Amino acid sequence: MSQAAETLTEYHDLDGAEMLRVSDLHAFYGESHILHGVDFDVKRGELVTLLGRNGAGRSTTLKSIMNMVGHRTGSIVINGNETLGMKPHRIPRLGIGYCPEERGIFASLDVEENLLLPPTVRSGGMGIDEIYAMFPNLYERRHSQGTRLSGGEQQMLAMARILRTGARLLLLDEITEGLAPVIVQTLGEVLVKLKERGMTIVLVEQNFRFAAPLADRHFVMEHGRIIEEISAAELPSRREHLNSLLGV
Amino acid sequence: MTMIFGVPLMVFMGQLMLGLINGAFYALLSLGLAVIFGLLKIVNFAHGAMYMLGAFATLLGFQYLGLNYWVALLLVPLVVGGLGMVIERLILRRIAHLDHLYGLLLTFGLALIFEGTLINFFGVSGSSYPTPAALQGGMNLGFMFLPTYRAWVLVAALVVCLGTWFVIERTRLGAYLRAGTENPALMQAFGVNVPQLITLTYGFGVALAAFAGVLAAPLYPVSPTMGSSLLIVVFAVVVIGGMGSILGAVITGLAMGLIEGLTKVYYPEAANTVIFLVMILVLLLRPAGLFGKEA
Ligand SMILES: Nc1ncnc2c1ncn2[C@@H]1O[C@H](COP(=O)(O)OP(=O)(O)O)[C@@H](O)[C@H]1O
Ligand SMILES: [Mg+2]
């Protein structure tokens, strides 16, 4: 591919400063009270996971950050900005890229249109050549209808399109769900590359074996709360405890 | 004299031409309805009233302000489209979270208000608007006489329809519209101001109706009820074509105009009902419409 693929986009400004702080977050879908006081924080350049059984409230936490649920109370500070009162379309402009659990590939757009769709939120996003170098399959299939891609390719497209926007904080919901091991491995390599470049990542995962080697910290959710925080260093000694929490 | 299935060529072509002109109006109006329905999911019953306002604004602008046709052609869609945006922003947005049936009822009510108000001031009898000087007369094509204004209407409507299709299917703004139609929540999560997109889309759909109204002013009597009678046929066209396809709306509009014209030649008694017969057939055989996606 072209020269541009050689130039890597880096995001190492202000490593270690606070990127996201969620405090006492409650969230509702209509009458149903789903999140009951979620607290966690993410530093710049960190990769943290939200683990938990199905229905624990991990997807709802990401959606709440994007202001995509009904009603919310508490506090969500992104990059020093309180976002609880912000309109949904303003939040990504703080430099956030969101990859939904259902992937959200648009059927009425071809692959390249899907890729170019999200508006730039910050300068310094990856160039299209750099993205195609990272996901060669997408380049091959750039003129196909978005939803004609395989599940793995759709997942890569859903990831790729938020890398273009200059987002520094990625919220990724179950990106390995239902994918073949070889594709899961590719996604793992992509995350390692993104992390090396200084991207901050919140990863919602079921596949703990995928998440474990990548993450700096793990947050375990249950019944709409964070019930446990485990750092990468503590992981070996607390593995069994974690397994019992996740029911694996 | 050349005959086509027992009908003189001149008569045949003349009716086909009339059908095509009607079809051009069906196409413009059903296109606007499809654009609005895509993003707002509302069946815009005020569409006929907006077409009527377009024609009325052209007439009144000429009578009171001396605005000529060409100025009206640019200005009227902007003004009426602006009115559409105000309606969306102040009224439709408030009920956007309710069942879309309420949007249909509300726009129906708005149509009655606009129509009733104008009837109050101007009565129901139509006024005529002069054909612009540059478009008077016509040309003899040998097999038929083609009035210049009708040729112009056909060309202008086709250019606007194809332009709209191009913008929606081939540009970035169009990609926003298509994606917003599919998943507005995700578009917001990408940073797109969807409420604003909705306002602009409604305004654009209404502007298309007003544009059709300007084109219609020199052809048909300008009256407060001109929209409601046309809209019923346009809804049938939309049912036949299927909601949601831009090109489908345009093609179906033109085709139905032609079918109407042909029926006038061979069985005039059915000319006013043939579109509804086609509609019933389509509903029975392909309920999503000829170009609609089966749900
Ligand atoms: N749109 C919704 N409306 C009502 N309840 C919902 C909705 N989405 C999720 N829930 C409920 O919220 C809870 C948390 O769901 P979710 O955040 O998707 O869990 P997780 O991602 O951890 O599996 C579940 O009990 C689920 O049934
Ligand atoms: Mg989930």
XYZ file of C-alpha atoms and ligand atoms in Angstrom:
571
model
C 0.000 0.000 0.000
C 1.050 3.630 -0.112
C 3.653 5.573 1.823
C 1.121 7.053 4.210
C 0.692 3.640 5.801
C 4.207 4.066 7.221
C 3.368 7.230 9.164
C 1.684 6.192 12.378
C -0.798 8.369 14.129
C 0.210 8.919 17.753
C -1.881 10.100 20.657
C 0.609 10.212 23.513
C -0.188 13.755 24.602
C -0.906 13.999 28.328
C -0.504 10.273 29.061
C -1.758 9.394 32.520
C -4.109 12.355 32.966
C -7.759 11.539 33.590
C -9.746 10.874 30.414
C -13.054 9.669 31.802
C -14.609 9.692 35.250
C -18.029 8.204 35.865
C -19.455 8.875 39.336
C -22.642 7.637 40.926
C -24.197 7.065 37.508
C -27.819 5.973 37.487
C -29.538 5.221 34.192
C -33.094 4.416 33.212
C -34.888 3.026 30.185
C -38.305 4.544 30.694
C -39.393 3.249 34.091
C -36.713 0.561 34.401
C -33.826 1.580 36.615
C -30.800 -0.164 35.051
C -27.624 1.413 36.467
C -27.475 1.894 40.245
C -24.513 4.135 40.958
C -21.676 3.199 38.601
C -18.223 4.548 39.545
C -15.031 4.158 37.560
C -12.326 6.173 35.899
C -10.009 5.787 32.932
C -6.655 7.487 32.460
C -5.260 8.614 29.157
C -3.548 5.817 27.291
C -5.161 3.167 29.468
C -7.137 0.161 28.309
C -9.758 -0.914 30.827
C -12.396 -3.595 30.541
C -15.937 -3.747 31.791
C -16.586 -7.393 32.592
C -19.723 -9.039 33.858
C -22.438 -11.513 33.093
C -25.069 -10.829 30.502
C -27.449 -8.133 31.661
C -24.995 -6.675 34.197
C -25.308 -3.225 32.603
C -22.071 -2.924 30.641
C -23.654 -1.884 27.341
C -25.944 0.474 29.196
C -22.892 2.091 30.796
C -21.370 2.815 27.387
C -24.708 4.057 26.033
C -25.124 6.291 29.065
C -21.748 7.853 28.373
C -22.992 8.589 24.823
C -26.342 9.889 26.176
C -28.262 7.185 24.316
C -30.438 5.949 27.180
C -33.545 7.536 28.647
C -32.788 9.401 31.846
C -29.426 9.651 33.674
C -28.247 11.097 36.970
C -24.797 11.370 38.532
C -21.735 12.628 36.727
C -19.769 11.746 33.607
C -16.652 13.850 33.115
C -14.815 13.478 29.833
C -11.516 15.244 29.473
C -12.521 17.665 32.210
C -15.990 18.381 30.757
C -19.137 17.437 32.645
C -21.315 15.842 29.951
C -24.506 14.934 31.783
C -26.347 17.948 30.396
C -24.888 17.719 26.900
C -26.888 16.920 23.765
C -26.031 13.476 22.324
C -24.373 14.852 19.199
C -22.002 17.053 21.238
C -20.495 14.206 23.234
C -18.556 12.486 20.432
C -17.073 15.872 19.605
C -15.110 15.656 22.850
C -13.081 13.035 21.029
C -15.001 9.822 21.574
C -15.546 6.939 19.204
C -18.328 4.486 20.000
C -18.630 1.003 18.545
C -22.038 -0.462 19.440
C -22.638 -4.097 20.338
C -24.796 -4.641 17.236
C -22.016 -2.994 15.151
C -24.369 -0.601 13.394
C -23.165 -1.056 9.833
C -25.489 0.825 7.486
C -27.128 -1.312 4.813
C -27.849 1.641 2.542
C -24.169 2.616 2.422
C -21.278 0.793 0.807
C -18.146 -0.067 2.791
C -16.289 3.090 1.912
C -19.322 5.287 2.634
C -19.656 3.569 6.007
C -15.993 4.212 6.637
C -16.192 7.885 5.689
C -19.532 8.499 7.416
C -18.663 9.598 10.963
C -17.658 13.262 10.931
C -14.182 14.217 12.116
C -14.359 15.113 15.804
C -10.706 15.991 16.351
C -7.745 16.649 14.134
C -5.140 13.932 13.878
C -7.331 10.933 13.026
C -5.892 8.110 10.994
C -5.734 8.588 7.247
C -7.703 6.320 4.978
C -4.499 4.650 3.726
C -3.386 3.950 7.257
C -6.763 2.375 8.000
C -6.737 0.250 4.871
C -3.221 -0.885 5.802
C -4.556 -1.972 9.173
C -7.648 -3.655 7.660
C -6.682 -4.874 4.168
C -9.976 -6.782 3.815
C -11.921 -3.544 3.912
C -9.897 -2.179 1.030
C -10.659 -5.266 -1.071
C -14.365 -4.905 -0.377
C -14.693 -1.128 -0.305
C -17.434 -1.060 -2.953
C -19.589 -3.791 -1.396
C -22.772 -2.983 0.447
C -21.910 -2.590 4.144
C -24.094 -5.412 5.390
C -22.842 -7.852 2.722
C -19.582 -8.215 4.647
C -18.909 -11.184 6.903
C -19.426 -10.674 10.632
C -15.694 -10.244 11.173
C -15.375 -7.726 8.361
C -18.359 -5.772 9.666
C -16.717 -5.630 13.082
C -13.501 -4.350 11.531
C -15.487 -1.742 9.620
C -17.273 -0.643 12.789
C -13.873 -0.191 14.468
C -12.149 1.329 11.463
C -14.681 4.075 10.917
C -14.164 5.542 14.382
C -10.376 5.558 13.979
C -10.709 8.030 11.113
C -12.482 10.628 13.239
C -9.577 11.570 15.480
C -11.305 10.166 18.573
C -8.875 9.611 21.473
C -11.230 7.574 23.640
C -12.808 4.445 22.196
C -15.822 2.727 23.724
C -15.927 -0.778 22.264
C -18.856 -3.058 23.032
C -18.254 -6.825 22.661
C -16.146 -6.562 19.535
C -15.235 -10.266 19.563
C -18.777 -11.569 19.989
C -19.504 -14.461 17.647
C -16.290 -14.152 15.627
C -13.879 -16.859 14.496
C -10.666 -17.211 16.579
C -8.435 -15.972 13.780
C -10.467 -12.749 13.520
C -10.475 -12.330 17.283
C -6.702 -12.563 17.128
C -6.539 -9.894 14.430
C -8.713 -7.597 16.527
C -6.398 -8.207 19.489
C -3.432 -7.150 17.370
C -5.297 -4.021 16.305
C -5.994 -3.112 19.928
C -2.325 -3.577 20.807
C -1.384 -1.226 17.977
C -3.954 1.348 19.056
C -2.728 1.172 22.611
C 0.864 1.613 21.509
C -0.227 4.786 19.805
C -1.672 6.128 23.014
C -5.385 5.543 22.397
C -7.562 5.294 25.522
C -9.924 2.325 25.353
C -12.914 1.049 27.330
C -13.546 -2.534 26.290
C -16.743 -4.370 27.161
C -16.004 -8.085 26.857
C -17.366 -11.541 27.514
C -14.215 -13.167 26.199
C -11.936 -12.721 29.189
C -9.054 -14.612 27.587
C -9.096 -12.000 24.857
C -9.246 -9.060 27.239
C -6.827 -10.247 29.949
C -3.494 -9.718 28.197
C -4.560 -6.338 26.771
C -5.970 -4.503 29.753
C -4.385 -2.335 32.439
C -7.373 -2.672 34.735
C -10.589 -4.666 34.867
C -13.895 -3.483 36.297
C -16.466 -6.127 37.127
C -20.128 -5.169 36.925
C -23.149 -6.809 38.474
C -26.748 -5.589 38.741
C -25.880 -2.147 37.418
C -22.896 -1.477 39.723
C -19.124 -1.888 39.622
C -18.432 -4.501 42.274
C -14.719 -5.078 41.795
C -11.628 -3.430 40.351
C -8.663 -5.628 39.505
C -5.407 -4.324 38.062
C -3.329 -6.290 35.576
C -0.719 -6.857 38.283
C -3.258 -8.332 40.692
C -4.777 -10.550 38.072
C -2.730 -13.765 38.560
C -3.513 -13.952 42.258
C -7.155 -13.035 41.871
C -7.988 -15.040 38.806
C -10.095 -17.553 40.670
C -12.073 -14.883 42.469
C -12.724 -13.182 39.119
C -13.812 -16.445 37.531
C -16.345 -16.969 40.280
C -17.694 -13.434 39.771
C -18.071 -13.998 36.041
C -19.444 -17.488 36.522
C -16.965 -19.164 34.182
C -53.094 10.133 -41.128
C -51.101 7.737 -38.955
C -53.255 5.820 -36.504
C -52.234 4.045 -33.307
C -54.723 1.296 -32.486
C -57.434 3.334 -34.082
C -56.435 6.667 -32.588
C -54.840 9.483 -34.639
C -51.134 9.878 -33.808
C -51.604 13.561 -32.929
C -54.261 12.764 -30.354
C -52.282 9.831 -29.018
C -49.082 11.843 -28.569
C -50.975 14.816 -27.174
C -52.551 12.704 -24.430
C -49.241 10.994 -23.726
C -47.677 14.420 -23.322
C -50.418 15.525 -20.927
C -49.944 12.289 -19.002
C -46.219 12.851 -18.798
C -46.764 16.384 -17.447
C -49.108 15.070 -14.768
C -46.547 12.362 -14.105
C -43.858 15.006 -13.600
C -45.980 16.562 -10.838
C -46.677 13.162 -9.298
C -42.943 12.478 -9.370
C -41.960 15.785 -7.720
C -44.574 15.434 -5.010
C -44.052 11.755 -4.238
C -40.301 12.366 -4.185
C -40.764 14.991 -1.473
C -43.056 12.665 0.447
C -40.481 9.866 0.219
C -37.646 12.119 1.408
C -39.708 13.292 4.382
C -40.977 9.827 5.218
C -37.446 8.413 5.184
C -36.109 10.502 8.023
C -39.241 11.647 9.887
C -41.324 8.495 9.337
C -44.271 10.856 8.927
C -46.717 10.630 6.042
C -46.847 14.335 5.325
C -50.507 15.103 4.702
C -49.634 18.808 4.493
C -47.771 18.124 1.251
C -50.655 19.105 -1.006
C -51.157 22.302 0.972
C -47.466 23.152 0.507
C -47.817 22.624 -3.238
C -50.882 24.866 -3.170
C -49.003 27.506 -1.134
C -46.236 27.388 -3.732
C -48.710 28.148 -6.506
C -50.528 30.786 -4.435
C -47.333 32.536 -3.409
C -46.387 32.689 -7.084
C -49.761 34.189 -8.005
C -49.902 36.679 -5.129
C -46.269 37.642 -5.536
C -47.057 38.488 -9.140
C -50.306 40.354 -8.387
C -49.126 42.365 -5.391
C -45.347 42.580 -5.653
C -44.852 42.209 -9.366
C -42.496 39.248 -8.847
C -41.852 37.568 -12.156
C -41.961 33.826 -12.741
C -38.217 33.239 -12.622
C -37.797 35.028 -9.325
C -40.738 33.055 -7.945
C -39.172 29.810 -9.126
C -36.185 30.494 -6.860
C -37.787 32.451 -4.049
C -41.043 30.570 -3.433
C -39.465 27.161 -2.664
C -37.099 28.928 -0.254
C -39.896 30.776 1.541
C -42.332 27.859 1.682
C -39.459 25.495 2.589
C -38.605 27.925 5.392
C -42.204 27.777 6.563
C -41.860 23.987 6.529
C -38.781 24.203 8.752
C -40.647 26.413 11.205
C -43.536 23.918 11.274
C -41.136 21.043 11.896
C -39.186 22.876 14.566
C -42.170 24.269 16.470
C -44.831 21.601 15.999
C -43.742 18.297 14.506
C -40.700 17.953 16.753
C -42.901 18.102 19.815
C -44.753 14.975 18.794
C -41.819 13.159 17.201
C -41.582 10.722 20.121
C -45.246 9.686 19.756
C -46.676 7.146 17.345
C -46.179 8.427 13.793
C -49.917 8.299 13.277
C -50.091 11.528 15.276
C -47.753 13.187 12.799
C -50.067 12.154 9.992
C -53.103 13.554 11.814
C -51.292 16.739 12.702
C -50.126 17.423 9.159
C -53.631 16.642 7.931
C -54.957 19.271 10.344
C -52.374 21.778 9.144
C -53.418 21.158 5.553
C -57.055 21.878 6.447
C -56.052 25.077 8.248
C -54.032 26.391 5.301
C -56.734 25.438 2.837
C -59.565 26.840 4.956
C -57.773 30.120 5.594
C -57.129 30.701 1.910
C -60.684 29.722 0.957
C -61.844 32.331 3.456
C -59.902 35.066 1.659
C -59.944 33.962 -1.962
C -62.842 31.546 -2.372
C -62.596 28.218 -4.143
C -62.685 29.383 -7.749
C -59.264 29.335 -9.318
C -57.347 32.256 -10.776
C -55.063 31.940 -13.740
C -51.439 32.936 -13.843
C -49.912 34.017 -17.156
C -47.389 31.809 -18.858
C -44.002 33.601 -18.692
C -43.190 35.367 -21.941
C -40.079 33.350 -22.672
C -42.036 30.100 -22.500
C -45.072 31.025 -24.582
C -45.882 29.391 -27.865
C -44.706 26.000 -28.902
C -43.131 23.937 -31.610
C -44.574 21.652 -34.198
C -42.761 18.338 -33.991
C -44.539 17.016 -37.076
C -46.391 14.316 -35.192
C -47.639 16.696 -32.504
C -47.672 20.290 -31.285
C -45.533 20.742 -28.176
C -46.317 23.817 -26.053
C -43.024 25.293 -24.826
C -44.208 25.664 -21.250
C -45.103 21.981 -20.978
C -41.714 20.969 -22.335
C -40.122 23.256 -19.782
C -42.115 21.731 -16.902
C -41.027 18.275 -17.931
C -37.363 19.229 -18.182
C -37.349 21.245 -14.945
C -39.104 18.496 -12.976
C -36.775 15.805 -14.305
C -33.667 17.864 -13.574
C -34.802 18.536 -10.010
C -35.765 14.883 -9.445
C -32.473 13.563 -10.800
C -30.542 16.213 -8.876
C -32.265 15.122 -5.691
C -31.541 11.497 -6.458
C -27.889 12.348 -7.092
C -27.519 14.262 -3.833
C -29.118 11.487 -1.806
C -27.388 8.526 -3.437
C -24.019 9.948 -4.342
C -22.943 12.635 -1.869
C -21.805 12.805 1.706
C -24.875 14.769 2.748
C -26.973 12.050 1.140
C -25.039 9.391 3.062
C -25.977 11.248 6.254
C -29.617 11.154 5.205
C -29.583 7.460 4.346
C -27.742 6.557 7.530
C -29.979 8.817 9.612
C -32.977 7.064 8.113
C -31.578 3.694 9.210
C -30.222 4.491 12.661
C -30.568 8.072 13.916
C -29.315 7.239 17.433
C -26.005 5.960 16.088
C -25.646 9.007 13.854
C -25.915 11.198 16.949
C -23.285 9.038 18.634
C -21.021 9.922 15.701
C -21.599 13.617 16.323
C -24.249 14.339 13.684
C -26.907 16.819 14.776
C -29.879 14.665 13.776
C -32.628 17.077 14.889
C -31.113 19.715 12.620
C -30.866 17.199 9.789
C -34.557 16.423 10.281
C -35.537 20.093 10.134
C -33.547 20.604 6.940
C -34.978 17.457 5.385
C -38.544 18.467 6.081
C -37.812 21.921 4.718
C -36.320 20.396 1.578
C -39.263 18.050 1.015
C -41.665 20.967 1.425
C -39.548 23.094 -0.931
C -39.915 20.382 -3.581
C -43.706 20.603 -3.205
C -43.575 24.403 -3.457
C -41.378 24.136 -6.552
C -44.015 21.913 -8.120
C -46.576 24.554 -7.136
C -44.658 27.278 -8.995
C -44.398 25.063 -12.072
C -48.136 24.391 -11.852
C -49.259 28.021 -11.556
C -49.334 28.769 -15.315
C -50.830 25.357 -16.163
C -53.706 24.808 -13.762
C -56.163 27.192 -12.066
C -54.576 28.410 -8.821
C -57.063 27.670 -6.057
C -56.913 26.756 -2.342
C -58.142 23.226 -3.078
C -55.708 22.435 -5.904
C -53.416 20.581 -3.497
C -55.854 18.303 -1.756
C -57.292 16.869 -4.945
C -53.829 16.218 -6.347
C -52.507 14.760 -3.120
C -54.944 11.871 -3.116
C -53.599 10.691 -6.454
C -50.032 11.252 -5.247
C -50.654 9.062 -2.214
C -51.851 6.320 -4.529
C -48.642 6.773 -6.514
C -46.613 6.492 -3.311
C -48.435 3.304 -2.323
C -47.737 1.855 -5.770
C -44.065 2.800 -5.757
C -43.476 1.953 -2.124
C -42.195 4.362 0.485
C -38.504 4.837 0.885
C -37.149 4.554 -2.647
C -36.152 7.857 -4.198
C -35.778 6.635 -7.741
C -38.861 4.458 -7.269
C -40.937 7.527 -6.417
C -39.795 9.345 -9.558
C -40.237 6.406 -11.925
C -43.632 5.468 -10.506
C -44.811 9.094 -10.705
C -43.940 9.379 -14.392
C -45.293 5.915 -15.184
C -48.630 6.580 -13.503
C -48.978 9.853 -15.396
C -48.412 7.966 -18.651
C -50.879 5.226 -17.731
C -53.442 7.889 -16.939
C -52.782 9.539 -20.303
C -53.106 6.258 -22.195
C -56.354 5.468 -20.427
C -57.678 8.844 -21.518
C -57.016 7.869 -25.123
C -58.569 4.429 -25.056
C -61.103 4.414 -22.253
C -61.618 7.974 -20.998
C -64.270 6.896 -18.495
C -61.606 5.160 -16.402
C -58.957 7.879 -16.631
C -59.642 9.232 -13.160
C -59.690 5.838 -11.493
C -57.026 3.848 -13.293
C -54.291 4.804 -10.799
C -56.426 3.591 -7.924
C -57.053 0.321 -9.734
C -53.309 -0.124 -10.141
C -52.935 0.704 -6.446
C -55.367 -2.025 -5.438
C -53.571 -4.527 -7.668
C -50.200 -3.622 -6.181
C -51.554 -3.808 -2.645
C -52.845 -7.297 -3.336
C -49.771 -8.612 -5.135
C -46.872 -6.687 -3.638
C -47.980 -4.809 -0.515
C -44.623 -3.110 0.048
C -44.927 -1.416 -3.343
C -43.057 -1.928 -6.596
C -39.810 -0.431 -5.271
C -40.405 -0.902 -1.545
C -38.396 -3.264 0.588
C -40.452 -6.118 1.963
C -40.469 -5.734 5.724
N -33.627 -0.664 25.562
C -33.836 -1.240 26.770
N -35.016 -1.089 27.416
C -35.233 -1.653 28.620
N -34.334 -2.404 29.262
C -33.135 -2.615 28.690
C -32.830 -2.046 27.409
N -31.573 -2.423 27.081
C -31.125 -3.186 28.103
N -32.055 -3.304 29.063
C -31.900 -4.042 30.320
O -30.840 -3.471 31.039
C -30.082 -4.451 31.685
C -28.638 -4.286 31.347
O -28.478 -4.560 29.976
P -27.087 -4.351 29.242
O -26.512 -3.051 29.631
O -27.323 -4.588 27.800
O -26.214 -5.528 29.859
P -24.836 -6.135 29.352
O -24.328 -5.309 28.225
O -23.950 -6.096 30.533
O -25.123 -7.544 28.924
C -30.667 -5.791 31.275
O -31.485 -6.264 32.321
C -31.490 -5.481 30.072
O -32.615 -6.327 30.013
Mg -24.083 -5.809 26.250
